[in-house]
Amino acid sequence: MRRKDKEITDRQAIESILDNALVLHLGLLDGDRPYIIPVNFGYEGNTIYIHSAPEGKKIDLIRKHNIVSFQAETGLEIVHKSIPDKCGMLYRSVAGCGRAFIVESREEKKFGLELLMRHYNKGGQELWEFGRCLDEVCIIKIVIESISGKASLPRHMG
C-alpha cells in the first residue's frame, strides 16, 4: 500500500468495518473483463456468505472461475467540499480476494442465511425458520485468501 499512514493492519478493525458495512461489492471474472455487483452478506472468521437466485450471471461466472475479489466501506463523508485544495473523503474500507463456492448442504446453507440475518439484525439472537427458502435460494461461500484495510479519518485530512 502506497499510503502506509492509511493502512489498517489490525484484524479487529478490519472485522469492525465488515460488521458495519451494509453492502459488499463482489468482483468476478467475465472472460477478460471484470464484473462487479453489490451484494448483501454475512461474515464470520475467514468466510463471507452471500445469497443469490439459483441461476443467473453471477452463478454462471462463479461456476466458470471461482476466484473473486470483494470490497466494502463504512463511514463515508465528504469533507471541505467547498474548498478545492482541502476537499476529500473520509472512509474506512476493506478489500480482499478469495475463492467462491456454491454451498450444497442444507446445514451450511442455513448457517450462511443465519449469518446474513444476524448481520442485518444487529443485537437480535432470534431463531429463524427458513422453510422452503433453503431449497429455493443459492448460498455462496467465499473463503478469504487475503484481506486488507484502509482508512481516511479526520486526522489524516490535513
XYZ file of C-alpha atoms in Angstrom:
158
model
C 0.000 0.000 0.000
C 1.457 3.335 -1.048
C -0.061 5.340 1.827
C 1.067 3.410 4.905
C -0.494 6.118 7.097
C -3.928 4.983 5.836
C -3.325 1.233 6.120
C -5.340 -0.789 8.632
C -3.494 -3.888 9.791
C -5.420 -4.691 12.972
C -7.713 -7.660 12.278
C -10.351 -6.430 14.766
C -10.519 -3.082 12.953
C -10.942 -4.885 9.624
C -13.696 -7.066 11.099
C -15.396 -3.962 12.513
C -15.608 -2.496 9.015
C -17.169 -5.704 7.685
C -19.528 -5.857 10.672
C -20.785 -2.334 9.935
C -20.810 -2.328 6.127
C -24.224 -2.534 4.511
C -23.097 -3.749 1.089
C -20.249 -5.868 -0.203
C -19.072 -5.253 -3.772
C -18.218 -8.594 -5.352
C -15.806 -8.749 -8.288
C -15.974 -11.687 -10.682
C -14.218 -12.567 -13.932
C -16.349 -12.377 -17.060
C -13.934 -13.656 -19.681
C -11.269 -10.967 -19.884
C -13.431 -8.298 -18.213
C -14.322 -7.552 -14.599
C -17.908 -7.870 -13.410
C -18.746 -6.133 -10.125
C -22.046 -6.344 -8.285
C -23.300 -5.168 -4.884
C -24.498 -7.976 -2.615
C -25.890 -8.481 0.872
C -23.598 -10.596 3.010
C -22.799 -12.206 6.323
C -19.310 -12.611 7.686
C -17.575 -14.802 10.245
C -13.928 -15.673 10.690
C -12.342 -16.115 7.302
C -15.595 -16.653 5.400
C -18.185 -14.446 3.725
C -21.615 -15.789 2.772
C -23.900 -14.201 0.200
C -27.267 -15.272 -1.166
C -28.452 -15.417 -4.722
C -31.072 -16.753 -7.035
C -30.031 -20.267 -8.077
C -29.343 -19.143 -11.640
C -28.077 -16.033 -13.345
C -24.889 -14.330 -14.453
C -23.233 -14.300 -11.013
C -23.747 -18.057 -10.578
C -22.598 -18.794 -14.143
C -19.401 -16.775 -13.633
C -18.589 -18.420 -10.292
C -19.058 -21.862 -11.824
C -16.618 -20.939 -14.634
C -13.959 -19.305 -12.464
C -14.258 -19.108 -8.705
C -11.537 -16.557 -7.950
C -13.257 -13.422 -6.632
C -12.444 -10.057 -5.144
C -14.532 -8.021 -2.729
C -14.692 -4.568 -1.188
C -16.814 -2.864 1.474
C -16.758 0.528 3.188
C -18.218 2.449 6.102
C -18.096 5.995 7.435
C -18.361 7.769 4.096
C -18.323 11.529 4.439
C -17.241 14.360 2.153
C -15.143 16.994 3.944
C -14.264 20.535 2.935
C -16.413 20.172 -0.167
C -16.369 23.907 -0.864
C -12.554 24.253 -0.601
C -10.921 22.660 -3.672
C -7.447 22.093 -2.240
C -8.824 20.627 1.024
C -11.713 18.588 -0.420
C -11.624 14.919 0.428
C -13.484 11.858 1.562
C -13.499 10.160 4.952
C -13.921 6.384 4.848
C -12.936 3.036 6.297
C -12.708 0.223 3.777
C -11.615 -3.356 3.291
C -10.677 -5.180 0.131
C -9.688 -8.743 -0.447
C -9.562 -11.814 -2.626
C -10.745 -15.351 -2.216
C -12.496 -18.287 -3.771
C -16.254 -18.667 -4.101
C -18.087 -21.961 -3.735
C -21.743 -22.835 -4.248
C -22.995 -24.308 -0.958
C -24.812 -27.608 -1.417
C -25.605 -28.838 2.104
C -28.795 -27.655 3.799
C -26.930 -27.264 7.096
C -24.340 -24.903 5.639
C -26.996 -23.022 3.651
C -28.859 -22.473 6.905
C -25.661 -21.323 8.618
C -24.974 -18.845 5.787
C -28.514 -17.457 5.918
C -28.273 -17.108 9.698
C -25.061 -15.064 9.286
C -26.811 -12.796 6.794
C -29.777 -12.359 9.133
C -27.507 -11.566 12.097
C -25.544 -9.074 10.016
C -28.658 -7.054 9.187
C -30.464 -7.600 12.508
C -27.796 -6.473 14.960
C -28.397 -7.362 18.565
C -31.026 -9.988 17.833
C -30.313 -13.629 18.504
C -33.586 -14.877 17.058
C -34.040 -18.375 15.792
C -35.100 -18.010 12.195
C -37.220 -20.500 10.335
C -36.244 -20.621 6.684
C -38.655 -23.286 5.443
C -38.707 -23.627 1.657
C -36.196 -20.825 1.381
C -33.359 -23.314 1.923
C -34.420 -25.180 -1.203
C -35.032 -22.083 -3.314
C -32.025 -19.884 -2.513
C -28.438 -20.302 -3.588
C -25.808 -19.615 -0.927
C -22.292 -18.713 -1.985
C -19.401 -19.184 0.414
C -16.323 -17.029 -0.117
C -13.181 -18.288 1.583
C -10.969 -15.253 2.156
C -7.381 -15.680 0.980
C -6.220 -12.106 1.547
C -7.755 -9.007 3.095
C -6.532 -5.507 3.865
C -7.972 -2.315 5.251
C -7.593 1.371 4.549
C -8.949 4.470 6.257
C -9.048 8.173 5.708
C -10.070 9.636 9.041
C -10.330 13.281 10.159
C -6.764 13.345 11.491
C -5.483 12.475 8.002
C -7.215 15.339 6.239
C -4.514 17.950 6.980
